[in-house]
Short mmCIF file of C-alpha atoms in Angstrom, two decimals:
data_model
loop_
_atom_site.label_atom_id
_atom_site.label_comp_id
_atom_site.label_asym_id
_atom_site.label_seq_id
_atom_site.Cartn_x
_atom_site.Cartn_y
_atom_site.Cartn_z
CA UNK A 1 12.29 58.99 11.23
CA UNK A 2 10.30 61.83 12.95
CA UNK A 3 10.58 61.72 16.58
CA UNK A 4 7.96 61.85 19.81
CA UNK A 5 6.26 65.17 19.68
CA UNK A 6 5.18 64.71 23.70
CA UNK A 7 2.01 63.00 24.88
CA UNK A 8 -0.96 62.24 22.88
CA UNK A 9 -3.49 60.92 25.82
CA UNK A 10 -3.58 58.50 28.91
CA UNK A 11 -6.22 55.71 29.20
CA UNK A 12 -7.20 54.43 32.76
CA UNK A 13 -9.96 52.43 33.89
CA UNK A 14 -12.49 53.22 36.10
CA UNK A 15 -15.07 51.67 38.21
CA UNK A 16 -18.11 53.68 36.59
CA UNK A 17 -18.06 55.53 33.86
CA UNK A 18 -21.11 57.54 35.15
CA UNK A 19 -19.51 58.76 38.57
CA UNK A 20 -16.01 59.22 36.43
CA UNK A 21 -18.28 61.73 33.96
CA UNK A 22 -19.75 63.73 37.01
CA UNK A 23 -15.63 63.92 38.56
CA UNK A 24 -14.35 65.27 35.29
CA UNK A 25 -17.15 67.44 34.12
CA UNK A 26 -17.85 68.84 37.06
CA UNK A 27 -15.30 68.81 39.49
CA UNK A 28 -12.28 68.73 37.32
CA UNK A 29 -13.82 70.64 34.24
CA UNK A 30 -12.38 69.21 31.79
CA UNK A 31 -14.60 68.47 28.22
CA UNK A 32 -16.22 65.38 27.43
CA UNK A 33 -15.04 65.41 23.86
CA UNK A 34 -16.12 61.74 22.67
CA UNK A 35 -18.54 58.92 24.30
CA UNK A 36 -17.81 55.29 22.33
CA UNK A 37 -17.02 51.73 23.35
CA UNK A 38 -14.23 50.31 23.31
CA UNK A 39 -13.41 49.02 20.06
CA UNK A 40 -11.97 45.45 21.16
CA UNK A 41 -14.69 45.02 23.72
CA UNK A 42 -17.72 46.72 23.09
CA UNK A 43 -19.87 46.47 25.91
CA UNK A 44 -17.12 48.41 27.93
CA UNK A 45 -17.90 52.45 27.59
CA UNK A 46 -14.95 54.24 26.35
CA UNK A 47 -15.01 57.92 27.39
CA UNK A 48 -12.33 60.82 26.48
CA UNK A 49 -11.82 64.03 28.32
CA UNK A 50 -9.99 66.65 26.73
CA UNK A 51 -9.45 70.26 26.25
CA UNK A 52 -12.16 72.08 24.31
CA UNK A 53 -11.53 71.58 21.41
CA UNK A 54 -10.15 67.82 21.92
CA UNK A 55 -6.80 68.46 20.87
CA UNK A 56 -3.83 65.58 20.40
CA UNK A 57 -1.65 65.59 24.19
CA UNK A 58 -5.11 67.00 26.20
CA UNK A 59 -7.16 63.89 26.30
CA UNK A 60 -7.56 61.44 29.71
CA UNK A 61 -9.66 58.34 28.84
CA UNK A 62 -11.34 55.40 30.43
CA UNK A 63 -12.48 51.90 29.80
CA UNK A 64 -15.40 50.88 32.43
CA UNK A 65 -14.60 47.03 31.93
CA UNK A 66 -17.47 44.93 33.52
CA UNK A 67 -16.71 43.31 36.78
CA UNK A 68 -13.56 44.38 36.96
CA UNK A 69 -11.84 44.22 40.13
CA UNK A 70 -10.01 47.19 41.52
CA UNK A 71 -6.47 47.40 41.37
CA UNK A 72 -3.50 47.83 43.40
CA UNK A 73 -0.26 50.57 42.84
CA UNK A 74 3.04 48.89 43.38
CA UNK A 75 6.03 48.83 40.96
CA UNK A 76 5.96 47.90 37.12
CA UNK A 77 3.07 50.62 36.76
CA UNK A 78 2.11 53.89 35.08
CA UNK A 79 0.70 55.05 38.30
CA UNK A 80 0.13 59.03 37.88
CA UNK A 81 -0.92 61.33 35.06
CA UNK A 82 -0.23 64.60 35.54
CA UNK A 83 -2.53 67.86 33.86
CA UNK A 84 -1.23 71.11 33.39
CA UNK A 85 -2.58 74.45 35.00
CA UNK A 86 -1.43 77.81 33.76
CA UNK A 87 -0.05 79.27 36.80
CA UNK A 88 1.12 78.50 40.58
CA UNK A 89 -1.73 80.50 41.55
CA UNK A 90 -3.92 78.53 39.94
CA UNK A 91 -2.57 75.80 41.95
CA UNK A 92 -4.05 77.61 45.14
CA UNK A 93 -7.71 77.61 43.48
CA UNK A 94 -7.55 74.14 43.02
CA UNK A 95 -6.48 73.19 46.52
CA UNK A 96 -9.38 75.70 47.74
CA UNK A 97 -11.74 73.49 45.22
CA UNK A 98 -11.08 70.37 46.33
CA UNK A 99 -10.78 70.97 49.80
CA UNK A 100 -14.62 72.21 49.28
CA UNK A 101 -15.70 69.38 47.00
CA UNK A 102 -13.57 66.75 49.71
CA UNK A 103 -11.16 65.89 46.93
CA UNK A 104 -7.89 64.01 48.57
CA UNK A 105 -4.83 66.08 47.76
CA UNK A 106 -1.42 65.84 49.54
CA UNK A 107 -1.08 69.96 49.16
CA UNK A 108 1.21 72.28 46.89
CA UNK A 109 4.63 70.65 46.60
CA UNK A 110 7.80 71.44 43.99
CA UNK A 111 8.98 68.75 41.75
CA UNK A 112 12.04 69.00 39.47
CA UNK A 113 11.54 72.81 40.07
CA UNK A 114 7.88 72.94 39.46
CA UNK A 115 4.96 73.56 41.83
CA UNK A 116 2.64 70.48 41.73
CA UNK A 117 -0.46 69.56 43.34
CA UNK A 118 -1.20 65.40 43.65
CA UNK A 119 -4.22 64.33 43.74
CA UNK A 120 -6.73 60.68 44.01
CA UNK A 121 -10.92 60.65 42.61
CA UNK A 122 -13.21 57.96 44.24
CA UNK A 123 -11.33 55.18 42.69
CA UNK A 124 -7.97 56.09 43.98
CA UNK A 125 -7.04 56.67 40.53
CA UNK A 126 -3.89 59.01 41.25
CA UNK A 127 -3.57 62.38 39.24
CA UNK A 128 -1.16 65.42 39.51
CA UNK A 129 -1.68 69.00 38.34
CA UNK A 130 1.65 70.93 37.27
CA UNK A 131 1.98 74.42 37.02
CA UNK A 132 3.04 75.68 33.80
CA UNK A 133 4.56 79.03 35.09
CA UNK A 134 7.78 79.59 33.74
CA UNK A 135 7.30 76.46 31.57
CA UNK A 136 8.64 76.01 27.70
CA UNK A 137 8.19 73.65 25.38
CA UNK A 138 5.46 71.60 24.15
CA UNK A 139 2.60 74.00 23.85
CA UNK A 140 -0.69 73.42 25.73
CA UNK A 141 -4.49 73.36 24.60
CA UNK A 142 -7.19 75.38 25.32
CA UNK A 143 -9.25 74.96 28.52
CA UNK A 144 -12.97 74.06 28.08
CA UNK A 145 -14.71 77.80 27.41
CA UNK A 146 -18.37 76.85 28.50
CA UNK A 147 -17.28 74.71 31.59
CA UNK A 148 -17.12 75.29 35.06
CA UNK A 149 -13.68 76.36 36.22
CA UNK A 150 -12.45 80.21 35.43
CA UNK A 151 -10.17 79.89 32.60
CA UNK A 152 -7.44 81.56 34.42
CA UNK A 153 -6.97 78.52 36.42
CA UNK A 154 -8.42 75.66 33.94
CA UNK A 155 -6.84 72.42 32.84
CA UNK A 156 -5.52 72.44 29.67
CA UNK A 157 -3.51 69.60 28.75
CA UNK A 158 -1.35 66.28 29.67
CA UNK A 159 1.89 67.02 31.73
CA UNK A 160 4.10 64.09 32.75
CA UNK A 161 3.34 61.04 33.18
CA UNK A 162 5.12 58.42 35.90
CA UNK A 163 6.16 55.39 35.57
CA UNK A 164 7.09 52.90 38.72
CA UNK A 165 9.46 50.30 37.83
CA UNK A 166 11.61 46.91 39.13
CA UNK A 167 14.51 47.32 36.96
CA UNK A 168 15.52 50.64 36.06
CA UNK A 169 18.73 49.87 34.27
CA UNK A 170 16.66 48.22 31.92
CA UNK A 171 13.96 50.70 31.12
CA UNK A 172 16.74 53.66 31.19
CA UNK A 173 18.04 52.15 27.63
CA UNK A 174 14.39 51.65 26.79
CA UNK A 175 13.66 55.50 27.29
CA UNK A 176 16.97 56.33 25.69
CA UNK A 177 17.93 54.23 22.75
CA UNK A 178 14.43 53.23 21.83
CA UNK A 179 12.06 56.22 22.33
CA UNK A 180 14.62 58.72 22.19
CA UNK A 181 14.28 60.34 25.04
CA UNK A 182 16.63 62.55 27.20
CA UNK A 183 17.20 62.02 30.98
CA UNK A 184 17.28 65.81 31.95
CA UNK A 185 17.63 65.55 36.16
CA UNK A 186 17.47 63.15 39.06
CA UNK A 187 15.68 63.18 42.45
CA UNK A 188 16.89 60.27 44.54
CA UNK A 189 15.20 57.58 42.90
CA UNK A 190 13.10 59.67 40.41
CA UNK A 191 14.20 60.22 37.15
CA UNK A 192 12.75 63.27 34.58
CA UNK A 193 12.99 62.20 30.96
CA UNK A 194 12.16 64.56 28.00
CA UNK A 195 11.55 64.82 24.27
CA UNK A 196 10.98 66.10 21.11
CA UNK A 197 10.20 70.17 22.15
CA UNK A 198 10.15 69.43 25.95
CA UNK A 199 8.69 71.05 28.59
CA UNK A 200 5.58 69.66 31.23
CA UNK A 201 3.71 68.11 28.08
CA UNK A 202 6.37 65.72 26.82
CA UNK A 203 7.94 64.71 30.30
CA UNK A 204 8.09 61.23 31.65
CA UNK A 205 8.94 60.59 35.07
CA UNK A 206 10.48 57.16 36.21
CA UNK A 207 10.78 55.98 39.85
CA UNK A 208 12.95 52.72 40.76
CA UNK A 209 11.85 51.13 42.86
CA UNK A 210 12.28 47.41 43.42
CA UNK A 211 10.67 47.28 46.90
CA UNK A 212 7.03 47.74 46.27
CA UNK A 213 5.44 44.71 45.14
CA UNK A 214 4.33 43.95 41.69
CA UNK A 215 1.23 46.87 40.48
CA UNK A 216 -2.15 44.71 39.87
CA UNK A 217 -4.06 46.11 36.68
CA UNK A 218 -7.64 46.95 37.83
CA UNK A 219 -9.93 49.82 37.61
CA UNK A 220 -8.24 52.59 39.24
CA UNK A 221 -5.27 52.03 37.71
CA UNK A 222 -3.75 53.39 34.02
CA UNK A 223 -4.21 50.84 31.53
CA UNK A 224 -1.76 52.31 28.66
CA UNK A 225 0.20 55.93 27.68
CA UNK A 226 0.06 57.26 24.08
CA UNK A 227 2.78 59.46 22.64
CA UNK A 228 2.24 61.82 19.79
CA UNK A 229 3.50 60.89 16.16
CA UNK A 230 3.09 63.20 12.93
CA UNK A 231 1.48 60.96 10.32
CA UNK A 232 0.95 57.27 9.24
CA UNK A 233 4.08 56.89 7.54
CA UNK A 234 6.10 57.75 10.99
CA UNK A 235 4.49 55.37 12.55
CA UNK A 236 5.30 52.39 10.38
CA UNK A 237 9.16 53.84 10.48
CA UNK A 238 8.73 53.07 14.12
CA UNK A 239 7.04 50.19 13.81
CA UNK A 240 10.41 48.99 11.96
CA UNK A 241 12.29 50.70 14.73
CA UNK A 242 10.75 48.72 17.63
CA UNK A 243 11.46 45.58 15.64
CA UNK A 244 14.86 46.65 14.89
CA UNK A 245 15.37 46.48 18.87
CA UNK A 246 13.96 42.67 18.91
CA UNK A 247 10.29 44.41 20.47
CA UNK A 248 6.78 42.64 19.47
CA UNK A 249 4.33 45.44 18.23
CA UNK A 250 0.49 45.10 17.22
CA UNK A 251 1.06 46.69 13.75
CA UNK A 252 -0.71 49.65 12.30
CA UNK A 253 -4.41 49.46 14.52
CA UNK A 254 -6.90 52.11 12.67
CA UNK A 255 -8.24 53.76 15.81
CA UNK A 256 -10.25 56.05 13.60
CA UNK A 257 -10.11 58.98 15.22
CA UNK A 258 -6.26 58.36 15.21
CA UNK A 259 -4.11 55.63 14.03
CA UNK A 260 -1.71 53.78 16.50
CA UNK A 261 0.69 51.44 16.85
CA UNK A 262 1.04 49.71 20.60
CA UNK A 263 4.12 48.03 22.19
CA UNK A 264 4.67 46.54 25.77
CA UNK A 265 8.30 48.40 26.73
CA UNK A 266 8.31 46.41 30.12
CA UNK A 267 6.48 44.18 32.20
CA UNK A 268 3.07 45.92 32.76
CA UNK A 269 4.34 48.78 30.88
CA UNK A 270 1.92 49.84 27.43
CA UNK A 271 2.97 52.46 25.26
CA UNK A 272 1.06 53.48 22.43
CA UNK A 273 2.29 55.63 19.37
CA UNK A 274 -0.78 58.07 18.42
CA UNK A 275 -1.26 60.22 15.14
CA UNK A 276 -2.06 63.81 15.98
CA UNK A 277 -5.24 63.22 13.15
CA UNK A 278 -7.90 62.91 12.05
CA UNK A 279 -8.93 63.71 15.62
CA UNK A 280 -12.80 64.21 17.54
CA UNK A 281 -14.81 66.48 15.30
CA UNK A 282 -15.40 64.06 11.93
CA UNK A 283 -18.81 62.95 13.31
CA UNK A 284 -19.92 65.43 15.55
CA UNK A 285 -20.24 69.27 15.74
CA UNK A 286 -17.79 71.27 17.96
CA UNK A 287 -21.17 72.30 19.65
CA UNK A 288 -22.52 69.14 20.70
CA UNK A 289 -18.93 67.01 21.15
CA UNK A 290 -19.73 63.64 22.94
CA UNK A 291 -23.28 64.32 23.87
CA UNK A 292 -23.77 60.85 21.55
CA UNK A 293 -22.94 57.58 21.06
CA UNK A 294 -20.15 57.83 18.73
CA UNK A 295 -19.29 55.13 16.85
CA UNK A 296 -16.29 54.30 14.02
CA UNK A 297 -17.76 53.14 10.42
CA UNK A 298 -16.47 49.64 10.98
CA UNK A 299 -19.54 49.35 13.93
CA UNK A 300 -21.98 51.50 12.47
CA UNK A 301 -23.48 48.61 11.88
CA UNK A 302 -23.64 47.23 15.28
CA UNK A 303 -25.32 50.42 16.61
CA UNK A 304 -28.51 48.52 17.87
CA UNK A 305 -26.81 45.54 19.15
CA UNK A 306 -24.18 47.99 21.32
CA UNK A 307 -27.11 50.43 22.63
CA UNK A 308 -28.56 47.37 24.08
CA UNK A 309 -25.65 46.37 25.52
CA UNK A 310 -24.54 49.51 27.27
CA UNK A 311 -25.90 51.71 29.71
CA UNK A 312 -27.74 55.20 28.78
CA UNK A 313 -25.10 57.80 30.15
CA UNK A 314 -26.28 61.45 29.19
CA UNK A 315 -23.84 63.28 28.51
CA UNK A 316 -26.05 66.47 27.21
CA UNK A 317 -24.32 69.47 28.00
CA UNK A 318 -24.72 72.17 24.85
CA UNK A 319 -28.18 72.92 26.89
CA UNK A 320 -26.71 73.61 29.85
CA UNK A 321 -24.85 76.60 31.27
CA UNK A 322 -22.43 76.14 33.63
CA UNK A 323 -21.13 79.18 36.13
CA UNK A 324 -17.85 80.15 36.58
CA UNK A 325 -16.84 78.51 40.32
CA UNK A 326 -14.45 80.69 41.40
CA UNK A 327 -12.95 79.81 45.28
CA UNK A 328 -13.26 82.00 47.70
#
């Protein structure tokens, strides 16, 4: 059985998927590479931001679930996704940028002997960027070419994700014996995990903590993780390999622009296996990536019904051109 190859892509939920396109277009710069619904509920929007060419272990998404309430942070949460940077100085251009654009940021800090920068958006949705200076392993994407931030300094990809939880003995074997990752370091009570090639792009981080009361799921808050997997045939091997460990799984889910296979590692804890294929660009041009309403075949034919249901977002951006913002 082929391992974890790193991340594949974080989905959140936020409070409006309009204000959460203008933060990550335009303040964040990363690429709107797909605009659907979300295929169990489809009157929720289901946006994905990725690199530019909306490559597997790049891509942040969001639901915008109706009425939802916001959530709170406590333990038994993914409460942080992290996005690499290429450099430490880069790290300096973003503080510069979102002191400007009144981001909140807690300023340039080192973690596990890397420079990060942690950071909230309107919904208190909480985000870190890691430098990638001096970092090996998993390799990154390619920051969006026609968008707003200087290259030099862009986002390009996932880095670790962390995970707050109640009973750490527990989720330790979890990491260990069932995903197969390695526990590289400790921090008091944070833990870095690794797999597959390593390096910020296939990093977990885990925090015990048993004081903080019990995470709420709301928008503002990660809804599931997704890991990177070769190939439909891996994932079924690990479909038999969560079983093997007594786990409940959803079975093979057709995602279409991946396949996937989900399983609930821990209270409040969803982890998704993703395929690295077929990936963004089957039904639309690189040129003109999630500009429309992108639908799978299996609701092509509820195209009418869904435009009525959800809001007109445009997302047009192939007739724009955006200026490099560099910080003074």
């Amino acid at each position: 059985m082929n391992g974890l190859k790193g991340m594949h892509h974080v989905t959140a939920i936020t409070s409006s998927a309009e204000e959460n396109y203008k933060f990550f277009t335009y303040v964040l710069g990363m690429r709107l590479v797909k605009k659907t619904v979300n295929q169990d509920d489809i009157q929720t929007y289901h946006l994905f931001f990725a690199d530019d060419k909306g490559s597997p272990g790049t891509d942040m998404t969001f639901f915008d679930f109706p009425g939802i309430p916001k959530g709170s942070h406590g333990t038994n949460e993914i409460y942080r996704t992290g996005f690499r940077v290429p450099s430490d100085a880069a790290l300096v251009y973003w503080v510069k940028r979102f002191d400007k654009l009144e981001v909140k940021h807690d300023g340039i800090a080192e973690q596990f002997g890397k420079k990060v920068l942690n950071f909230v958006d309107f919904d208190d949705q909480q985000y870190q960027l890691i430098s990638d200076e001096n970092n090996e392993g998993v390799a990154s994407g390619t920051p969006w070419q026609d968008g707003p931030i200087p290259l030099e300094y862009a986002i390009t990809g996932l880095g670790p994700i962390f995970v707050r939880i109640q009973d750490y003995k527990y989720f330790k074997q979890v990491m260990e014996k069932v995903l197969l990752f390695t526990e590289l370091d400790q921090d008091g009570s944070h833990h870095l995990f690794e797999v597959g090639e390593g390096g910020n792009g296939a990093q977990v981080i885990v925090e015990e903590n048993a004081v903080l009361p019990m995470a709420r799921q709301g928008y503002g808050t990660v809804h599931h993780a997704a890991f990177r997997i070769d190939d439909l045939e891996t994932l079924h091997q690990w479909d038999e390999h969560y079983r093997s460990f007594g786990l409940q799984t959803s079975g093979y889910v057709d995602r279409f622009f991946f396949k996937s296979l989900y399983t609930r590692v821990a209270p409040q804890i969803l982890f998704e296996l993703a395929t690295d294929g077929p990936g963004f660009m089957g039904d639309e041009p690189y040129e003109t990536l999630g500009e429309k309403l992108s639908l799978p075949p299996f609701l092509e034919n509820k195209r009418e019904e869904i435009e009525g249901m959800v809001r007109h977002i445009d997302t047009v951006r192939s007739s724009k051109q955006f200026e490099k913002e560099y910080e003074d």
